[in-house]
Short mmCIF file of C-alpha atoms in Angstrom, two decimals:
data_model
loop_
_atom_site.label_atom_id
_atom_site.label_comp_id
_atom_site.label_asym_id
_atom_site.label_seq_id
_atom_site.Cartn_x
_atom_site.Cartn_y
_atom_site.Cartn_z
CA MET A 896 -84.23 66.83 -62.98
CA ASP A 897 -82.18 66.48 -66.34
CA ILE A 898 -78.55 66.96 -66.62
CA LEU A 899 -79.29 70.60 -68.17
CA SER A 900 -81.33 71.82 -65.38
CA SER A 901 -78.34 70.13 -62.84
CA LEU A 902 -75.62 72.40 -64.31
CA GLY A 903 -77.35 75.72 -62.88
CA THR A 904 -77.62 79.16 -64.02
CA ASP A 905 -75.62 81.57 -65.63
CA ALA A 906 -74.66 83.27 -62.78
CA ASP A 907 -73.27 79.74 -60.94
CA ILE A 908 -71.06 79.51 -64.35
CA LYS A 909 -69.87 82.99 -63.93
CA ASN A 910 -69.12 82.49 -60.20
CA GLN A 911 -67.18 78.81 -60.65
CA ASN A 912 -65.35 81.59 -63.26
CA SER A 913 -64.03 84.08 -60.73
CA ALA A 914 -63.17 81.39 -58.77
CA HIS A 915 -61.00 79.16 -60.67
CA ALA A 916 -59.76 81.68 -63.45
CA THR A 917 -56.43 82.17 -61.40
CA ARG A 918 -55.65 78.65 -61.78
CA MET A 919 -53.63 78.37 -64.94
CA THR A 920 -51.61 82.28 -64.21
CA GLY A 921 -47.91 81.63 -63.19
CA SER A 922 -45.55 84.19 -63.26
CA GLY A 923 -44.06 85.97 -66.58
CA ASN A 924 -44.85 83.69 -69.97
CA ASN A 925 -44.62 80.47 -67.74
CA PRO A 926 -48.37 79.55 -66.94
CA ALA A 927 -48.44 77.23 -64.05
CA LYS A 928 -49.43 73.41 -64.79
CA THR A 929 -52.91 72.58 -63.29
CA ARG A 930 -52.08 70.14 -60.67
CA ILE A 931 -54.23 66.89 -60.58
CA LEU A 932 -55.10 64.01 -58.34
CA VAL A 933 -56.00 60.54 -60.00
CA LEU A 934 -58.38 58.18 -57.72
CA ASP A 935 -59.19 54.77 -59.12
CA GLU A 936 -58.63 51.48 -57.47
CA HIS A 937 -57.22 49.95 -60.14
CA THR A 938 -53.01 50.55 -60.40
CA LEU A 939 -52.56 50.08 -64.50
CA LEU A 940 -55.82 52.42 -65.17
CA ARG A 941 -53.59 54.87 -62.83
CA PHE A 942 -50.89 54.30 -64.52
CA GLY A 943 -52.14 54.74 -68.36
CA LEU A 944 -54.22 58.17 -67.00
CA ASN A 945 -51.00 59.41 -65.30
CA ALA A 946 -48.68 59.01 -68.61
CA TYR A 947 -51.38 60.86 -70.77
CA LEU A 948 -52.02 63.92 -68.33
CA ASN A 949 -48.39 64.48 -67.61
CA SER A 950 -47.95 64.70 -71.46
CA GLN A 951 -50.04 67.14 -72.15
CA PRO A 952 -48.33 71.10 -71.65
CA ASP A 953 -50.33 72.28 -69.24
CA MET A 954 -51.15 69.50 -66.68
CA ILE A 955 -49.53 67.13 -63.89
CA VAL A 956 -50.45 64.40 -62.16
CA CYS A 957 -49.76 65.73 -58.49
CA GLY A 958 -50.83 62.20 -56.90
CA GLU A 959 -52.78 59.22 -56.54
CA ALA A 960 -54.54 57.38 -54.72
CA ASP A 961 -56.55 53.74 -55.00
CA SER A 962 -59.62 54.46 -52.37
CA ILE A 963 -61.40 57.39 -50.86
CA PRO A 964 -59.18 57.62 -47.71
CA ASP A 965 -56.02 57.72 -49.55
CA ALA A 966 -57.43 60.55 -51.46
CA GLN A 967 -58.04 62.01 -48.69
CA SER A 968 -54.80 62.54 -47.54
CA LYS A 969 -53.56 62.35 -50.80
CA ILE A 970 -55.44 65.82 -51.51
CA ALA A 971 -54.11 67.57 -48.18
CA GLU A 972 -50.47 66.53 -49.14
CA CYS A 973 -50.20 67.92 -52.69
CA LYS A 974 -53.02 70.08 -53.18
CA PRO A 975 -54.42 69.05 -56.48
CA HIS A 976 -56.45 71.79 -58.33
CA LEU A 977 -58.20 69.28 -59.93
CA LEU A 978 -59.55 65.88 -58.55
CA LEU A 979 -59.80 62.99 -61.58
CA THR A 980 -62.00 60.27 -60.25
CA ALA A 981 -63.65 56.69 -61.17
CA PHE A 982 -67.43 56.49 -60.70
CA ARG A 983 -68.27 53.53 -57.51
CA LEU A 984 -71.33 52.79 -56.28
CA GLY A 985 -71.62 51.21 -52.96
CA ALA A 986 -68.86 50.99 -50.36
CA GLY A 987 -66.44 53.25 -51.09
CA ASP A 988 -69.17 55.91 -52.33
CA THR A 989 -68.14 58.16 -55.11
CA LEU A 990 -71.65 60.58 -54.92
CA GLU A 991 -71.12 60.34 -50.90
CA PHE A 992 -67.14 61.30 -50.90
CA VAL A 993 -67.84 64.26 -53.99
CA GLN A 994 -70.58 65.36 -51.71
CA ALA A 995 -68.49 65.58 -47.94
CA LEU A 996 -65.30 66.57 -50.15
CA LYS A 997 -67.64 69.89 -51.84
CA ALA A 998 -68.78 70.91 -48.47
CA GLU A 999 -65.15 70.79 -46.98
CA LYS A 1000 -63.15 72.05 -50.16
CA PRO A 1001 -65.70 73.97 -52.14
CA GLY A 1002 -63.16 75.44 -54.48
CA LEU A 1003 -61.76 71.64 -55.64
CA LEU A 1004 -62.59 71.03 -59.16
CA ILE A 1005 -64.02 67.23 -59.57
CA LEU A 1006 -64.97 65.48 -63.04
CA VAL A 1007 -65.75 61.94 -62.57
CA TYR A 1008 -65.56 59.24 -65.12
CA ALA A 1009 -67.01 56.26 -65.64
CA ALA A 1010 -68.62 52.97 -67.86
CA PHE A 1011 -72.34 54.05 -67.00
CA LYS A 1012 -73.79 55.63 -70.59
CA GLU A 1013 -77.42 56.27 -68.87
CA SER A 1014 -77.75 59.84 -67.94
CA ILE A 1015 -79.23 59.43 -64.37
CA PHE A 1016 -75.56 58.86 -63.17
CA ALA A 1017 -74.18 61.90 -64.61
CA GLU A 1018 -77.05 63.78 -63.21
CA TRP A 1019 -76.16 62.43 -59.89
CA ALA A 1020 -72.55 62.89 -60.02
CA LEU A 1021 -73.50 66.76 -60.92
CA ARG A 1022 -75.58 67.35 -58.19
CA ALA A 1023 -73.66 65.83 -55.54
CA GLY A 1024 -70.90 68.56 -56.97
CA ALA A 1025 -68.75 67.11 -59.46
CA ASN A 1026 -68.14 69.47 -62.15
CA GLY A 1027 -68.05 67.04 -65.19
CA TYR A 1028 -68.90 63.79 -66.37
CA LEU A 1029 -67.10 61.73 -68.36
CA ILE A 1030 -67.58 58.33 -70.06
CA LYS A 1031 -64.78 55.76 -70.55
CA THR A 1032 -65.52 55.30 -73.79
CA ALA A 1033 -64.90 58.46 -74.92
CA ALA A 1034 -62.02 59.56 -77.23
CA LYS A 1035 -58.64 59.97 -74.87
CA GLU A 1036 -58.71 63.45 -76.56
CA GLU A 1037 -62.18 64.06 -74.70
CA LEU A 1038 -60.10 63.83 -71.41
CA PRO A 1039 -58.14 66.79 -71.61
CA THR A 1040 -61.05 68.65 -73.25
CA ALA A 1041 -63.16 68.33 -70.61
CA ILE A 1042 -60.62 69.19 -67.53
CA ARG A 1043 -59.75 72.13 -69.45
CA ASP A 1044 -63.53 73.09 -70.27
CA VAL A 1045 -63.78 72.42 -66.18
CA LEU A 1046 -60.82 74.84 -65.33
CA ARG A 1047 -62.45 77.43 -67.17
CA GLY A 1048 -65.76 77.51 -64.91
CA GLN A 1049 -68.03 75.30 -67.09
CA ILE A 1050 -69.70 71.79 -66.74
CA TYR A 1051 -68.55 69.07 -68.64
CA VAL A 1052 -70.61 65.89 -69.57
CA SER A 1053 -69.69 63.65 -72.28
CA ARG A 1054 -70.44 64.30 -75.74
CA ASP A 1055 -72.63 60.88 -76.23
CA LEU A 1056 -74.78 62.18 -72.97
CA ALA A 1057 -75.07 65.72 -73.94
CA ARG A 1058 -77.05 65.44 -77.18
CA PRO A 1059 -79.32 63.54 -75.16
CA ALA A 1060 -79.79 65.63 -72.58
CA PHE A 1061 -80.24 68.28 -74.71
CA GLN A 1062 -82.85 66.61 -76.62
CA LYS A 1063 -84.77 66.14 -73.06
CA SER A 1064 -84.82 69.31 -72.64
CA LEU A 1065 -86.50 70.26 -75.79
CA GLY A 1066 -89.29 67.85 -74.21
CA THR A 1067 -88.61 64.55 -76.31
CA SER A 1068 -88.46 62.70 -72.73
CA VAL A 1069 -92.38 61.81 -72.64
CA GLN A 1070 -92.45 60.70 -76.36
CA SER A 1071 -89.20 58.41 -75.55
CA ARG A 1072 -90.60 56.88 -72.49
CA VAL A 1073 -94.07 55.93 -74.32
CA SER A 1074 -92.26 54.35 -77.26
CA GLY A 1075 -90.04 52.32 -74.53
CA ASN A 1076 -86.74 54.20 -75.55
CA LEU A 1077 -85.32 55.10 -72.13
CA PRO A 1078 -84.47 52.95 -69.76
CA VAL A 1079 -86.94 52.11 -66.43
CA VAL A 1080 -83.82 52.16 -64.46
CA ASP A 1081 -84.48 56.06 -64.57
CA ASN A 1082 -87.72 55.59 -62.12
CA LEU A 1083 -84.86 53.80 -59.59
CA SER A 1084 -84.05 56.22 -56.22
CA HIS A 1085 -80.04 56.47 -55.62
CA ARG A 1086 -80.72 54.23 -53.14
CA GLU A 1087 -82.49 51.31 -55.38
CA MET A 1088 -80.03 51.59 -57.98
CA HIS A 1089 -76.93 51.11 -55.29
CA VAL A 1090 -78.71 48.08 -54.32
CA PHE A 1091 -79.78 47.23 -58.13
CA LEU A 1092 -76.06 47.62 -59.25
CA LEU A 1093 -74.74 45.64 -56.48
CA ILE A 1094 -77.72 42.99 -57.39
CA GLY A 1095 -75.69 42.33 -60.52
CA SER A 1096 -72.16 42.98 -59.79
CA GLY A 1097 -73.15 39.30 -57.68
CA LEU A 1098 -73.77 40.00 -54.10
CA GLY A 1099 -76.68 38.92 -52.32
CA THR A 1100 -78.89 40.38 -49.37
CA LYS A 1101 -76.74 39.88 -46.52
CA LYS A 1102 -73.29 41.53 -48.02
CA ILE A 1103 -75.02 44.04 -49.85
CA ALA A 1104 -76.65 45.59 -46.33
CA HIS A 1105 -73.16 44.77 -45.15
CA SER A 1106 -71.35 47.11 -47.68
CA LEU A 1107 -74.59 49.73 -47.23
CA ARG A 1108 -74.67 49.41 -43.34
CA LEU A 1109 -78.09 48.93 -43.65
CA ARG A 1110 -80.18 46.02 -41.86
CA VAL A 1111 -80.87 42.94 -44.04
CA LYS A 1112 -84.70 44.16 -43.95
CA THR A 1113 -84.13 47.76 -45.74
CA ILE A 1114 -82.41 45.54 -48.29
CA GLU A 1115 -84.91 43.27 -48.50
CA THR A 1116 -87.23 45.97 -48.80
CA HIS A 1117 -85.35 47.61 -51.22
CA ARG A 1118 -85.40 44.51 -53.37
CA GLU A 1119 -88.96 44.63 -53.62
CA ASN A 1120 -89.30 48.07 -54.92
CA ILE A 1121 -86.71 47.57 -57.82
CA LYS A 1122 -88.91 44.33 -58.91
CA HIS A 1123 -92.16 46.75 -58.31
CA LYS A 1124 -90.23 49.71 -60.56
CA LEU A 1125 -89.29 47.23 -63.20
CA GLY A 1126 -91.74 44.75 -63.56
CA LEU A 1127 -90.03 41.70 -62.42
CA ASN A 1128 -92.27 38.65 -60.45
CA SER A 1129 -89.40 37.01 -59.07
CA GLY A 1130 -85.64 37.12 -57.47
CA ARG A 1131 -84.20 35.67 -59.72
CA GLN A 1132 -85.58 37.96 -62.73
CA LEU A 1133 -84.16 40.81 -60.16
CA VAL A 1134 -80.71 39.23 -60.47
CA GLU A 1135 -80.72 38.31 -64.37
CA ARG A 1136 -82.15 42.02 -65.09
CA ALA A 1137 -79.51 43.47 -63.05
CA ILE A 1138 -76.56 41.32 -64.29
CA LYS A 1139 -77.48 41.85 -67.69
CA PHE A 1140 -77.49 45.99 -67.16
CA VAL A 1141 -74.35 46.20 -65.24
CA GLY A 1142 -72.79 43.93 -67.83
CA GLY A 1143 -69.07 44.68 -68.13
CA LYS A 1144 -69.39 48.02 -66.13
CA LEU A 1145 -68.65 46.70 -62.67
CA PRO A 1146 -65.66 43.78 -61.93
CA ALA A 1147 -67.35 40.37 -61.76
CA ALA A 1148 -67.89 38.55 -58.71
CA LYS A 1149 -67.68 35.40 -57.33
CA GLY A 1150 -70.96 33.42 -57.04
CA ARG A 1151 -72.92 36.19 -59.13
CA ASP A 1152 -75.07 32.97 -60.25
CA ARG A 1153 -75.76 32.40 -56.73
CA GLY A 1154 -77.20 35.98 -55.61
CA TRP A 1155 -80.32 35.78 -55.88
CA GLN A 1156 -80.59 33.09 -53.39
CA GLU A 1157 -78.46 34.64 -50.77
#
């Protein structure tokens, strides 16, 4: 399933339009500002996002949260129109949170932002129920644009991802795979990608099992499947590939170079 096919039909988008059309309507000539809740574990990032969003004439940050439990309580307190959340996998899984939140509050709009430029992450976010996916390296002006598009009932995908997705919808994906232009990680399942990213962030098998609340044997099976799909021959190669893929996308973890031994 690619990004474009995950957006839904025109009828789906029209239904979203009707559900959210009154959000920006206030009394008289003073439209109500869009209330936004910012979820990110990093204090400085929240500060920057809050300042920039509050500088927009039609937006106001009604609250901020540093974790999913904190966000759940803040949603009840400030009743936001839109949740702006960082993308996390593993402990405090954003996708699971988005899916559960959409089931509980289908009217709440959700915009996910992440360092991951691979289209598979945008697909997962949209399929979980997010209304948009924004890459962290996007120009700052793209953030309010994404929020306004989402408020109009549209699905927003970062420009750097939308063009490749369109090309993929035209049937170029087969040719790209043959020429090796697309990342092999697209073949990994959601759970396998969890494990792969956690390996790349420096966690060993036991810690990954604890983080995902799974058995060690289950994680070992995932590791073997990942090695097979990526054409790797050893645990060391798997860790090296995972670290290279993660790069600066996830915070560094202590003992990263020993993760293959655990």
